[in-house]
Coordinates of C-alpha atoms in Angstrom, one line a residue:
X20 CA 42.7 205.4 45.1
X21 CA 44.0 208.6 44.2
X22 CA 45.7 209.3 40.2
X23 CA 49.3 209.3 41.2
X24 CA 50.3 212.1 38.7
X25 CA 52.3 215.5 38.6
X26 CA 50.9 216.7 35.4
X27 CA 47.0 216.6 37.3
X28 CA 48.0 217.9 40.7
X29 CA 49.9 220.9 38.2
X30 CA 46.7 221.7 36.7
X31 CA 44.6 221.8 39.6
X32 CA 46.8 224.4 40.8
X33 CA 47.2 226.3 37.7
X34 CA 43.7 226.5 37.6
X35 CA 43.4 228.2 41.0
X36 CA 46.2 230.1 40.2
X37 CA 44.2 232.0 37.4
X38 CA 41.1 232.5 39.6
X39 CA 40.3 236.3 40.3
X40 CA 39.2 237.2 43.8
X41 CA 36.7 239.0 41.7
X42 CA 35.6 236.2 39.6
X43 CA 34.5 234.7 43.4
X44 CA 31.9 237.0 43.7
X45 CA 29.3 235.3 41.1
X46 CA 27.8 231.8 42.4
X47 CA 28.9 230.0 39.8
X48 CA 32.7 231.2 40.1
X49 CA 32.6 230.7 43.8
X50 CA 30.9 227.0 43.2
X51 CA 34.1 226.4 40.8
X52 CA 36.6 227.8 42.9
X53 CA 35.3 225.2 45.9
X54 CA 35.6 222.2 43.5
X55 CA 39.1 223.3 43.0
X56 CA 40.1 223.8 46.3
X57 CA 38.9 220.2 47.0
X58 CA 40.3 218.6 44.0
X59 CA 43.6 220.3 45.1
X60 CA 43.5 219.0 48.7
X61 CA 42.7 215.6 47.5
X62 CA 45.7 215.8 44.9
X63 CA 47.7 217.0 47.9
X64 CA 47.0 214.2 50.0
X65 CA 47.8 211.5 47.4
X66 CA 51.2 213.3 46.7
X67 CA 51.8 213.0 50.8
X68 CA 51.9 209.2 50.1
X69 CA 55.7 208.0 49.1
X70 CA 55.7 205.3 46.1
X71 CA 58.3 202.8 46.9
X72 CA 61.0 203.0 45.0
X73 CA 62.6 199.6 43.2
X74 CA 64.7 197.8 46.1
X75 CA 68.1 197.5 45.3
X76 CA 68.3 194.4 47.8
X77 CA 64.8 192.3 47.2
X78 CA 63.7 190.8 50.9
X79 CA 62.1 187.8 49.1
X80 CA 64.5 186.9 46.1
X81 CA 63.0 183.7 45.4
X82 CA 59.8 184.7 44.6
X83 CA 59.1 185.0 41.1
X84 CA 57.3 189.0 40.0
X85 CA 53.7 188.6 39.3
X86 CA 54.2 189.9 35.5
X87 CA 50.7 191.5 33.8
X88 CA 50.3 190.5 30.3
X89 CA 50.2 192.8 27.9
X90 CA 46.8 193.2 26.9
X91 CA 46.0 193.5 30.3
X92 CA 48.2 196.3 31.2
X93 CA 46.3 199.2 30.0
X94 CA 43.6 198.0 32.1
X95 CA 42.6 200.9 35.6
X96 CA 44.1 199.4 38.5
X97 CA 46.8 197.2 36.7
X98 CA 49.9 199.9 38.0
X99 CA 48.1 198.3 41.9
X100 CA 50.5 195.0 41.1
X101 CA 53.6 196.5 40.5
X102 CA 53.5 198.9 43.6
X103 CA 52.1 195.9 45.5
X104 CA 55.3 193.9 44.4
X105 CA 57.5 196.5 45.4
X106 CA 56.2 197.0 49.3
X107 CA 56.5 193.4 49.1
X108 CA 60.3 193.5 47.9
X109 CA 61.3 196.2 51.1
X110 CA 59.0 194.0 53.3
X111 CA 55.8 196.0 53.7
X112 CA 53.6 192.9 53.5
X113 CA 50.6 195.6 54.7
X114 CA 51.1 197.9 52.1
X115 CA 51.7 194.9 49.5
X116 CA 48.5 193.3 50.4
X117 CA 46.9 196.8 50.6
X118 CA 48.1 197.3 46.6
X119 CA 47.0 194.0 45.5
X120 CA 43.7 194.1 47.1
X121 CA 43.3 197.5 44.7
X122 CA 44.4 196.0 41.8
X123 CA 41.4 193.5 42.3
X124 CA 38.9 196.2 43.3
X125 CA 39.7 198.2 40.4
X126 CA 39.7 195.4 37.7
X127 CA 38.7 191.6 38.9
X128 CA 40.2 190.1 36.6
X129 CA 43.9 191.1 37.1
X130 CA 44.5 187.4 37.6
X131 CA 48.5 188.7 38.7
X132 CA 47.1 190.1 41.9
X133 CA 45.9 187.2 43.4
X134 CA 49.4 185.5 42.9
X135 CA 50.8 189.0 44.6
X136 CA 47.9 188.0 47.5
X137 CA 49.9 184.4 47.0
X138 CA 53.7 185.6 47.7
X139 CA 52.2 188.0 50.6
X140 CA 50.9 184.5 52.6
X141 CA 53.7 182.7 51.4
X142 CA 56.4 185.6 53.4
X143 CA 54.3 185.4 56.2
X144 CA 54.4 181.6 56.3
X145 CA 50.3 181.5 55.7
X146 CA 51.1 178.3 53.1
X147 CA 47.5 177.4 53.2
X148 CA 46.1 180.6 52.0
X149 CA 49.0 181.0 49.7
X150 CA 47.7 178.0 48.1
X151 CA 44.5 179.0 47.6
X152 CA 45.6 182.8 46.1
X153 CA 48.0 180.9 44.0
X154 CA 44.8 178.5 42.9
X155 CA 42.5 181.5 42.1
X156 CA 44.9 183.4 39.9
X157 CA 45.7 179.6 37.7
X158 CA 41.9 179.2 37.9
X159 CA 42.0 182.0 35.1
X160 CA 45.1 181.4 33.3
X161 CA 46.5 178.1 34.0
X162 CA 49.6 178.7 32.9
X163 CA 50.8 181.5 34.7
X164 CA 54.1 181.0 35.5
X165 CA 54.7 183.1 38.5
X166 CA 51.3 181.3 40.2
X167 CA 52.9 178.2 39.4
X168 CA 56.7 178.6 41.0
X169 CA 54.4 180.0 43.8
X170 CA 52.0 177.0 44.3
X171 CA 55.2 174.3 44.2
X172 CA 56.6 176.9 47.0
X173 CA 53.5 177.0 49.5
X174 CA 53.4 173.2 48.5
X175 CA 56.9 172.1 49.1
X176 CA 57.1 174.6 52.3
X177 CA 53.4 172.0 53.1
X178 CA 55.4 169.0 52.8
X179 CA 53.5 168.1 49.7
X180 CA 56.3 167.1 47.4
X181 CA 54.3 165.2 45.0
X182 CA 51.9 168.5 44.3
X183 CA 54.6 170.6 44.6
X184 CA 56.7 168.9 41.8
X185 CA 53.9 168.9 39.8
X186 CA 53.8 172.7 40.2
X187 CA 57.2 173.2 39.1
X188 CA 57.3 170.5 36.2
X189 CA 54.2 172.8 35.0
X190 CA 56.1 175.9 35.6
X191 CA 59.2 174.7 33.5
X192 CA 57.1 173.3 30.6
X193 CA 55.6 176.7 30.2
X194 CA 58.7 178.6 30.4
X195 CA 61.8 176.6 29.7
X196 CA 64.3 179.4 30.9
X197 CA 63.6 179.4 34.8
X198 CA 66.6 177.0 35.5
X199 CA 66.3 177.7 39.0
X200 CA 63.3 175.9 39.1
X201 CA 64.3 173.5 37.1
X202 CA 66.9 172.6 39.2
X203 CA 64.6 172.7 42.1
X204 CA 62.4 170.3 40.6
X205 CA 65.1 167.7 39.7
X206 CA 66.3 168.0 43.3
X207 CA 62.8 167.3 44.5
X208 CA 62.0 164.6 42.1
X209 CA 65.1 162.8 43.2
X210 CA 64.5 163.3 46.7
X211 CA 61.1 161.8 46.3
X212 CA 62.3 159.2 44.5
X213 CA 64.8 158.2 47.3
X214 CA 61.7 157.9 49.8
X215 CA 59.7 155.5 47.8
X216 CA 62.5 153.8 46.5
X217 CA 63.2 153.2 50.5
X218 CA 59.6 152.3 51.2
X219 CA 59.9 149.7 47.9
X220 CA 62.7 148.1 49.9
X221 CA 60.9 148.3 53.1
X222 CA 58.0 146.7 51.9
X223 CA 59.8 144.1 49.8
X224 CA 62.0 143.3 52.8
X225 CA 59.0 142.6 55.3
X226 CA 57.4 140.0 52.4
X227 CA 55.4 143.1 51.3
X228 CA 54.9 142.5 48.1
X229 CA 52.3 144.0 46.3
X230 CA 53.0 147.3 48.4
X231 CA 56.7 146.7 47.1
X232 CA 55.7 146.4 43.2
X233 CA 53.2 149.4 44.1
X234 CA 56.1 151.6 44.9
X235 CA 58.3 150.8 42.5
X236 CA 55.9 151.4 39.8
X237 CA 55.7 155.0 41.5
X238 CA 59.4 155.6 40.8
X239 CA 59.6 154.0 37.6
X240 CA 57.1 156.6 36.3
X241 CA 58.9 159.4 37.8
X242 CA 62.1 157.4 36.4
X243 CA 61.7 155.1 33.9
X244 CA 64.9 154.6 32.0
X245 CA 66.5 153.4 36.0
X246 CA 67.7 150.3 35.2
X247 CA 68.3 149.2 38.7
X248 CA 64.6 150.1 39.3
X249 CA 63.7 147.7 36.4
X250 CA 65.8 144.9 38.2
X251 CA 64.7 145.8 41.7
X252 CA 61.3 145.5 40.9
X253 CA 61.8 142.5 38.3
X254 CA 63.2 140.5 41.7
X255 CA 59.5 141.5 43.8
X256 CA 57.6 140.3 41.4
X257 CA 59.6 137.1 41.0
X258 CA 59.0 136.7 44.6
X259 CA 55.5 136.9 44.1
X260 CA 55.2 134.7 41.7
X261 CA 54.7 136.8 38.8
X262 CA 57.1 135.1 36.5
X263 CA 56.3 136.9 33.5
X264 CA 56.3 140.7 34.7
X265 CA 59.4 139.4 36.2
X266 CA 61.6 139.0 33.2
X267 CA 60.0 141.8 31.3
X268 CA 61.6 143.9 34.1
X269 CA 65.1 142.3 34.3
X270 CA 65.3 142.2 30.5
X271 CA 64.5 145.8 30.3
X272 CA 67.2 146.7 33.1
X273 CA 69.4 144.8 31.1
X274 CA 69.0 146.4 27.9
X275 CA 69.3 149.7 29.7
X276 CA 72.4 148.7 31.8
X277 CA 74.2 146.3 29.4
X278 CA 77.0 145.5 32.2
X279 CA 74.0 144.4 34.2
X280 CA 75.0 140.9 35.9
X281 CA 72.3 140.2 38.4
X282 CA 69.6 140.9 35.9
X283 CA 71.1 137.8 33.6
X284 CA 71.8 135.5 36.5
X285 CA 68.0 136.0 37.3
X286 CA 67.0 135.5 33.7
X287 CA 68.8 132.5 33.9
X288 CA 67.2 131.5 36.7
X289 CA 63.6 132.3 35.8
X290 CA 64.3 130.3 32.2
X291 CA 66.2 127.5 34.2
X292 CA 63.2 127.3 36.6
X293 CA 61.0 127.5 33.0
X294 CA 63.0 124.4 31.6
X295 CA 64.5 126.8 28.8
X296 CA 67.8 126.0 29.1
X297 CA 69.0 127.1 25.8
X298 CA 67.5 130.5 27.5
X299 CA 69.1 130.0 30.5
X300 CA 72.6 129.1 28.8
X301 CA 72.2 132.5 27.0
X302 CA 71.7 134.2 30.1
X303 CA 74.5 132.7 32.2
X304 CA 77.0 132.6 29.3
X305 CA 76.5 136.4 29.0
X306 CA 77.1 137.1 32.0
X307 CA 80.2 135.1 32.8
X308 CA 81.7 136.5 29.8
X309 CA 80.9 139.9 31.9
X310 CA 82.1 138.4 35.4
X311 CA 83.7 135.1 35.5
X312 CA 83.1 133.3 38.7
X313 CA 82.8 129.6 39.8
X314 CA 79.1 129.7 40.5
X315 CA 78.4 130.9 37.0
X316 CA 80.8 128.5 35.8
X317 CA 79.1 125.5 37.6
X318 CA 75.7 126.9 36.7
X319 CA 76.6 127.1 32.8
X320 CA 77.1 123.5 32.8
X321 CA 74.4 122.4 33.8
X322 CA 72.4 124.0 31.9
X323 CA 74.3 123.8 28.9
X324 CA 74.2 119.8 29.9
X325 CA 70.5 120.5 30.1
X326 CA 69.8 122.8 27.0
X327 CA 71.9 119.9 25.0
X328 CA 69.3 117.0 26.4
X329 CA 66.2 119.3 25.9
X330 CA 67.1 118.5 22.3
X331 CA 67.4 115.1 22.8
X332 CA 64.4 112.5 21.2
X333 CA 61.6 112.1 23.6
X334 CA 62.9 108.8 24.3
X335 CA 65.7 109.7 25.9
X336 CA 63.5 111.8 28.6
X337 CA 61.7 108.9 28.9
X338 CA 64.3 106.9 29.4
X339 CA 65.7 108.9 32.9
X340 CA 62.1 107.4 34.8
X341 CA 61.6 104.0 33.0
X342 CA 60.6 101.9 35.5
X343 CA 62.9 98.9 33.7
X344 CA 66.2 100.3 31.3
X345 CA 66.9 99.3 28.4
X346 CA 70.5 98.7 26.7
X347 CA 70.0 100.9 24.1
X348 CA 68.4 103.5 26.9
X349 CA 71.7 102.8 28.7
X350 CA 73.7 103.6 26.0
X351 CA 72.5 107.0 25.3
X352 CA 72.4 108.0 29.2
X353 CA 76.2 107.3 28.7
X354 CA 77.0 108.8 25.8
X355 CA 75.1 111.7 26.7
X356 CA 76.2 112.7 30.6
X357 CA 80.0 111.0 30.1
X358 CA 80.6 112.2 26.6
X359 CA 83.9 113.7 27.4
X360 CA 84.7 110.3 29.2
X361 CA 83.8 108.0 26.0
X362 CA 86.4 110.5 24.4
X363 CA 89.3 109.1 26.5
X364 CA 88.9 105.6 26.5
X365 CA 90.7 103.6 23.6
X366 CA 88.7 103.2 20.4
X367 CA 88.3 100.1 18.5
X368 CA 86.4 98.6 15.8
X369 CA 83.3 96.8 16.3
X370 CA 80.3 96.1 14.2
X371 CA 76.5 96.4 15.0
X372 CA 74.1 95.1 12.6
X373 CA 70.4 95.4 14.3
X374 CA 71.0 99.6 15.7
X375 CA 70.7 101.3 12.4
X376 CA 66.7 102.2 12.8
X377 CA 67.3 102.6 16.4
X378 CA 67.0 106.3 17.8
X379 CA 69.9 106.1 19.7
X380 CA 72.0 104.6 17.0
X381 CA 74.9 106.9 17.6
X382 CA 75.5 106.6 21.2
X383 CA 75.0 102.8 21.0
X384 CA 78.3 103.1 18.3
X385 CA 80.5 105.5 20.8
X386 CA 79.8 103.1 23.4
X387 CA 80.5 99.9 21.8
X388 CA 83.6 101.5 20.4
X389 CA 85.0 102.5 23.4
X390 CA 84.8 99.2 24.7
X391 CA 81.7 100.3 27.9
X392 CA 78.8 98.1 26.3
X393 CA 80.3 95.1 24.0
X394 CA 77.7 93.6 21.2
X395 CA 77.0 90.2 21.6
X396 CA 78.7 87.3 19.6
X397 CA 76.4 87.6 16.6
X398 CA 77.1 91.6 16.0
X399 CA 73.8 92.6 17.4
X400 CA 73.4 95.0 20.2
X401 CA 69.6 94.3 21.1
X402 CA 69.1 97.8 22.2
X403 CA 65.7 96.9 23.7
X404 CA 67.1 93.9 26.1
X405 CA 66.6 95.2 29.7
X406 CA 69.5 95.8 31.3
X407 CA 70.2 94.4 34.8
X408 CA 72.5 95.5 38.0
X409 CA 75.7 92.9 36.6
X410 CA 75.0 94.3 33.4
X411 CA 75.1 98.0 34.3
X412 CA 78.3 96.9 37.0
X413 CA 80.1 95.5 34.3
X414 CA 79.7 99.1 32.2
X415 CA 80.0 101.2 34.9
X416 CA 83.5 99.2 36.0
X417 CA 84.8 99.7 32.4
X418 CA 84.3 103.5 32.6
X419 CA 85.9 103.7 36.4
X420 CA 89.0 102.5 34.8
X421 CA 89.1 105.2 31.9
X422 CA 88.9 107.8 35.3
X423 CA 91.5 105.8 37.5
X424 CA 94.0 106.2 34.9
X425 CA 94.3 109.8 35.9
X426 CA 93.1 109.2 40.0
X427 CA 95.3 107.1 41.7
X428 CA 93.7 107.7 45.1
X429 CA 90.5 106.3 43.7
X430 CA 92.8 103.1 41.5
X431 CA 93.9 102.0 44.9
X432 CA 90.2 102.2 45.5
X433 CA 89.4 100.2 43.0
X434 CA 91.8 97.3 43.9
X435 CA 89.8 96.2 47.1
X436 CA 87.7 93.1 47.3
X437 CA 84.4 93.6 49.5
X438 CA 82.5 91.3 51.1
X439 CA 79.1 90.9 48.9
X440 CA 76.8 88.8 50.5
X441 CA 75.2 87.0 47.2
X442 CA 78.7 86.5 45.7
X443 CA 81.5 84.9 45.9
X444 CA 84.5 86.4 44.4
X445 CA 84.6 83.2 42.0
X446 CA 81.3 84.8 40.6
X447 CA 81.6 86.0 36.8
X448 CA 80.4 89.4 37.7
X449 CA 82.0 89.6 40.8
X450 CA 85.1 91.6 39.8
X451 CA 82.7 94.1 38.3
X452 CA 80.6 94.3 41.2
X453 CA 83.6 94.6 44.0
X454 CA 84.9 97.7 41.6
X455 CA 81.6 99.6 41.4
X456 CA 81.3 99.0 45.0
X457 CA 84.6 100.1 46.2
X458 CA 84.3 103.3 44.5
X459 CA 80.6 104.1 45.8
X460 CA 79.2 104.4 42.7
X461 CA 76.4 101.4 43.4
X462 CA 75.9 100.6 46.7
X463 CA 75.2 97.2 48.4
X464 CA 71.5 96.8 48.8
X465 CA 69.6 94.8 51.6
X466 CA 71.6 92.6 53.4
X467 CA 74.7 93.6 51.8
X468 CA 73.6 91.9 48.5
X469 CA 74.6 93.1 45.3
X470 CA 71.3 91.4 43.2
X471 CA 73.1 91.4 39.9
X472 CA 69.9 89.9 38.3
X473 CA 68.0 92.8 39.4
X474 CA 66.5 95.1 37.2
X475 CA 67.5 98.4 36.7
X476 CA 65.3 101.7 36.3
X477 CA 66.1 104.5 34.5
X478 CA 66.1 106.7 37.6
X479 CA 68.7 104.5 40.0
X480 CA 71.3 104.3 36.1
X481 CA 70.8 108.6 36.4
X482 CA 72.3 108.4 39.6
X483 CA 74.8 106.0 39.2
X484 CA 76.1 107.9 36.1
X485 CA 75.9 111.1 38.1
X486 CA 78.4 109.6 40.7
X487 CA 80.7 108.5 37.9
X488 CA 81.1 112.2 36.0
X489 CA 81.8 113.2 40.0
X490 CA 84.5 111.1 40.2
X491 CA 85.7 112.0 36.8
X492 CA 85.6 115.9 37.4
X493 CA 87.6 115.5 40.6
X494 CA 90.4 113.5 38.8
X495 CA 90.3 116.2 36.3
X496 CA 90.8 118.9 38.9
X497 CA 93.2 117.4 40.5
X498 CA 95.5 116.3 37.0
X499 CA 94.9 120.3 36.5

């Protein structure tokens, strides 16, 4: 390309200015005088050719100006990028591509032109070759911001979010002060978010599982202070069985999102389903403090009934499947699940001689005092006598009337006299029997006998005390 400069084209013609017609005549004169005349035409036809001037309006504002470093810009052929960037600014992709190509011929290693080569595809929608001009100017300075802004461009304009946010991300660390991009990049990285985030749910919604917990790992990295990514993904892998992953997640949501009430309801759950239930009772108490509701209510208590036994002696959890119970076994099951019943019934004094050494000492006294279990004659309680069905109807009767005293639906109840096959109502047990039978707490086995002599296991005493804390919640609902 021709020097584009006044002061050269001036001297050329100063210099033929001062040539004599005489001075011609000699060989060597006339020799100069022809190198003149040529140098002048040449000089002539570079000044035909118009720089572009700066636009005042650029026709591609978003692209970012290919900037030469410093060291580089004393380098022949570096002035190529700036007249390439301003065809391209007025729209002259030709003559910008022309200017950039010189830059490169001149000097190969004027990395800048090759992102100029970049922004030239890029206006005329040539993404792929944009991509690779873009590529060839980072392959020598992989930092260069304007390659970078223009590589996220060619990508996004590709569909190639991913890459392109990459780009931009790279752009921004480099140079902090291109908000723009900045902003460009957060509006990308949230928009890709939304699409996995919505193939998580697909996939977790068709039983997808491991394609689920696959895709919300992708948006946890691209966001990983979400909490409601944390508890999204916490549930998938519960679903899949990955118990521990699980309450990592929902922990972490809820220590990021401390008004987070589905996260504790499924830690309570997963610690419930654990047999934690001092866990679980956390959990649930925590977040019915946050949102009171019934279901939390009802699930509190039972695991607070729960958490309470798991720190019950062994024997008492071997006592709930003992094939034959035991009074002293009975005696805890009721002082344990009807605690708040025991409370109401009268008090009185009794005393027990043979319990002291006995593991469930204490219950035996709270029953014997309210009057459920009597001692025998000789103050002993034998807490290893097994305990048969007249023996647990004639407890079972005694607490019935502690809950009838605030029920009279289920007193009038109690007044009936049914038929029992094996007994007459002259039968010692029999008024025991007809109560726990007209309330439905034990019901009339084969042949509509009763069986008092039969014994009782620890699972069929579980349900019968179950039915009688039903019956005594109802009454207290309804006093209330």
């Amino acid at each position: 390309m021709c020097p584009d400069t006044s002061r050269r084209r001036g001297e050329a013609l100063t210099g033929i200015r001062s040539i004599s017609w005489s001075q011609c005549l000699g060989a060597s004169a006339c020799g100069r005088y022809v190198w003149l005349l040529m140098l002048c035409v040449t000089l002539a036809g570079c000044a035909s050719r118009v720089v572009p001037p700066v636009p005042t309006t650029a026709a591609h504002p978003d692209f970012l100006y290919p900037t030469v470093p410093v060291a580089m810009q004393r380098t022949f052929g570096a002035e190529h990028v700036d007249l390439g960037w301003r065809y391209l600014q007025i729209d002259d992709l030709r003559s910008a591509d022309r200017e950039f190509a010189a830059a490169l011929k001149s000097h190969a290693k004027i990395y800048p032109a090759h992102a100029g080569h970049g922004y030239v595809a890029l206006a005329r929608k040539d993404f792929d070759r944009a991509v690779t001009a873009f590529d060839s100017a980072l392959a020598a300075a992989s930092t260069y911001v304007p390659a970078l802004v223009g590589r996220g461009q060619a990508l996004l304009a590709l569909r190639k979010e991913s890459e392109a946010l990459a780009a931009f991300d790279a752009a921004v660390t480099a140079d902090p002060s291109l908000t723009d991009v900045r902003r460009r990049a957060e509006v990308l990285r949230f928009r890709n978010l939304q699409d996995i985030i919505e193939a998580a749910r697909a996939a977790a919604s068709a039983g997808r599982m491991s394609e689920a917990r696959i895709a919300y790992g992708r948006a946890l990295a691209a966001s990983p202070e979400s909490a409601f990514l944390h508890r999204e993904l916490g549930i998938v892998e519960r679903k899949d069985g990955r118990a521990d992953q699980a309450l990592a997640h929902l922990r972490r949501a809820f220590d990021l999102d401390p008004m987070d009430v589905a996260s504790l309801v499924q830690i309570g759950e997963l610690l419930e389903g654990r047999e934690d239930f001092a866990g679980a009772e956390a959990a649930y108490r925590q977040a019915a403090a946050l949102d009171p509701s019934a279901d939390l209510t009802a699930r509190l208590a039972v695991v607070s009934k729960r958490a309470r036994e798991a720190r019950l002696p062994a024997e008492f959890t071997a006592a709930l499947t003992s094939e034959q119970l035991t009074r002293g076994e009975l005696a805890a099951l009721i002082g344990v699940r009807l605690e708040e019943l025991l409370r109401q019934a009268p008090e009185r004094q009794v005393v027990i001689t043979d319990t002291r050494e006995h593991w469930a000492a204490t219950w035996i006294a709270a029953v014997a005092q309210a009057g459920v279990i009597d001692p025998y004659e000789n103050h002993t309680f034998q807490p290893r006598t097994r305990v048969r069905r007249g023996d647990l109807a004639t407890a079972v009767s005694r607490l019935l009337a502690v809950v009838a005293a605030n029920d009279t639906a289920l007193r009038a109840r109690l007044d009936q006299r049914p038929a029992i096959a094996d007994m007459t109502q002259r039968h010692v047990q029999y008024p025991a029997a007809a109560v726990v039978v007209a309330s439905g707490v034990m019901p009339l086995l084969d042949g509509d006998r009763f069986q008092v002599g039969r014994p009782v296991s620890g699972a069929e005493a579980v349900e019968v005390v179950e039915r009688v804390r039903a019956l005594a919640a109802r009454a207290l609902n309804a006093a209330l």
